[in-house]
Amino acid sequence: GMVGLSYAAVPLYRLYCQATGLGGTTGVGGSAERIERMEPVRDRVIRVTFNADVHSSIQWHFRPQQSEIYVVPGETALAFYKAKNPTDKPVIGISTYNVIPFEAGQYFNKIQCFCFEEQRLNPQEEVDMPVFFYIDPEFAEDPKMAKVDLITLSYTFFEAKEGQKLPLPGYQ
């Protein structure tokens, strides 16, 4: 039972963080209907900066294509990262992300993202990776966010082994 719980801990914690915004984890975009109905909060401009890191296990070059953009809550935005595999062999990577300040994570919603999905890059291949997001309009109404005018979206890529699967929790 304890072994099963230890394997389940990471995915369950990730789900908890996504649901609550804990640890800078962002939300998932929501319905197209909700996004279409959002009213931008024009008097609240937020600077979003981008960070890119790679774990020592992967030899990719990974960077944001823009250092920052300005957005308002309730308005969608598109940013791009670039990844290149400079090696002579195919490499599979997987990324994680977070938002700083952590408390803003619950308002930062990704509509489309490359995170938590395996990305295979062939030798010398270079790709653009989009992040389509918005900041929930409720951000502007939260007193804890009153002095927040800078949010950093940070991604880290790790190497994933082809065919490697995490064991499913439970009894087998």
XYZ file of C-alpha atoms in Angstrom:
172
model
C 0.000 0.000 0.000
C 2.780 2.430 0.909
C 4.605 1.755 -2.377
C 1.395 2.441 -4.287
C 0.859 5.684 -2.375
C 4.408 6.816 -3.056
C 3.921 6.292 -6.806
C 0.577 8.096 -6.687
C 1.905 11.025 -4.642
C 3.376 13.014 -7.541
C 0.373 12.805 -9.913
C -2.067 13.421 -7.072
C -0.071 16.403 -5.810
C 0.081 17.771 -9.375
C -3.716 17.489 -9.664
C -4.160 19.170 -6.286
C -1.813 22.003 -7.280
C -3.623 22.511 -10.590
C -6.977 22.650 -8.825
C -5.858 25.099 -6.133
C -3.050 27.065 -7.797
C -0.720 25.930 -5.002
C 2.979 26.189 -5.736
C 2.487 28.465 -8.737
C 0.667 25.816 -10.740
C -1.613 27.311 -13.352
C -5.187 26.417 -14.120
C -6.453 24.799 -17.283
C -8.144 27.158 -19.740
C -11.811 26.476 -19.226
C -14.577 26.395 -21.788
C -14.499 28.358 -25.031
C -17.823 29.875 -23.994
C -16.318 31.287 -20.798
C -13.325 32.669 -22.657
C -15.563 34.389 -25.217
C -17.652 35.994 -22.440
C -14.689 37.350 -20.466
C -14.534 41.095 -20.119
C -10.968 42.478 -20.185
C -10.027 44.628 -17.189
C -8.348 47.404 -19.211
C -7.207 49.472 -16.219
C -5.060 46.606 -14.865
C -1.956 45.933 -16.964
C 0.284 43.035 -15.949
C 3.782 42.358 -17.217
C 4.336 38.648 -17.873
C 7.977 37.564 -18.125
C 9.178 34.210 -19.413
C 11.885 31.888 -18.140
C 13.290 28.676 -19.621
C 15.545 26.094 -17.996
C 16.773 22.619 -18.848
C 17.690 19.893 -16.410
C 21.229 18.528 -16.641
C 19.768 15.272 -18.032
C 18.856 16.902 -21.364
C 21.158 18.672 -23.805
C 18.573 20.847 -25.498
C 18.803 24.570 -26.080
C 15.568 26.018 -24.735
C 14.551 29.665 -24.487
C 11.551 31.993 -24.646
C 11.202 33.901 -27.909
C 10.126 37.028 -26.038
C 11.346 38.195 -22.668
C 8.052 39.795 -21.661
C 4.592 40.809 -22.814
C 1.927 43.030 -21.300
C -1.568 41.634 -20.780
C -4.755 42.610 -19.009
C -6.909 40.177 -17.033
C -9.637 38.706 -19.214
C -7.646 38.935 -22.451
C -5.965 35.990 -24.174
C -2.272 36.111 -25.032
C 0.130 33.999 -27.062
C 3.809 33.457 -26.330
C 6.404 31.159 -27.870
C 9.354 29.150 -26.646
C 12.015 27.664 -28.915
C 13.691 24.306 -28.340
C 16.565 22.782 -30.285
C 18.193 19.377 -30.054
C 21.863 20.023 -30.934
C 22.826 16.360 -30.567
C 23.146 13.663 -33.222
C 20.412 11.455 -31.695
C 16.668 11.879 -31.140
C 15.795 13.129 -27.652
C 12.423 13.104 -25.913
C 11.779 15.846 -23.392
C 8.964 16.697 -21.041
C 8.437 20.032 -19.331
C 7.044 21.254 -16.059
C 6.068 24.818 -15.266
C 5.236 27.201 -12.495
C 4.093 30.769 -11.998
C 5.668 33.303 -9.671
C 4.291 34.747 -7.453
C 2.762 31.427 -6.453
C -0.526 33.045 -5.407
C -1.094 34.239 -8.989
C -1.046 30.659 -10.284
C -4.737 30.162 -9.581
C -5.561 33.017 -11.989
C -3.109 32.061 -14.747
C -4.955 29.757 -17.161
C -3.381 27.882 -20.045
C -5.590 27.233 -23.067
C -2.850 25.466 -25.014
C 0.576 24.441 -23.767
C 3.381 21.968 -24.360
C 3.773 21.128 -20.674
C 3.544 17.572 -19.351
C 3.519 16.220 -22.921
C 6.436 14.353 -24.437
C 8.230 16.352 -27.112
C 10.460 14.380 -29.477
C 13.146 16.336 -31.279
C 15.238 14.652 -33.940
C 18.949 15.428 -34.334
C 19.492 19.169 -34.987
C 15.712 19.773 -35.034
C 14.400 23.109 -33.789
C 10.751 23.804 -32.968
C 8.564 26.660 -31.802
C 6.289 25.822 -28.884
C 3.247 28.019 -28.253
C 1.671 28.884 -24.924
C -1.830 30.314 -25.272
C -3.119 31.708 -21.962
C -5.139 34.287 -20.109
C -5.261 35.765 -16.644
C -8.690 35.325 -15.085
C -10.540 38.646 -14.681
C -11.106 37.748 -11.008
C -7.382 38.476 -10.543
C -8.233 42.202 -10.577
C -10.779 41.750 -7.761
C -8.552 39.779 -5.373
C -7.140 42.065 -2.655
C -4.080 39.756 -2.345
C -3.233 40.530 -5.991
C -3.630 44.309 -5.629
C 0.121 44.991 -5.694
C 1.019 42.238 -8.173
C 1.926 43.716 -11.547
C 4.577 41.172 -12.577
C 4.055 37.443 -13.207
C 6.790 35.066 -14.345
C 5.976 31.902 -16.278
C 8.823 29.424 -15.963
C 9.330 26.104 -17.791
C 11.929 23.410 -17.165
C 12.582 20.567 -19.613
C 13.701 17.118 -18.459
C 14.703 14.136 -20.567
C 12.072 11.400 -20.846
C 12.875 7.905 -21.977
C 10.828 6.552 -24.880
C 8.177 4.117 -23.709
C 8.847 4.875 -20.041
C 5.574 4.793 -18.126
C 4.885 5.581 -14.512
C 3.283 2.654 -12.723
C -0.395 3.125 -12.037
C -1.261 3.292 -8.370
C -3.331 0.531 -6.884
C -3.215 -3.171 -6.328
C -2.238 -5.461 -9.170
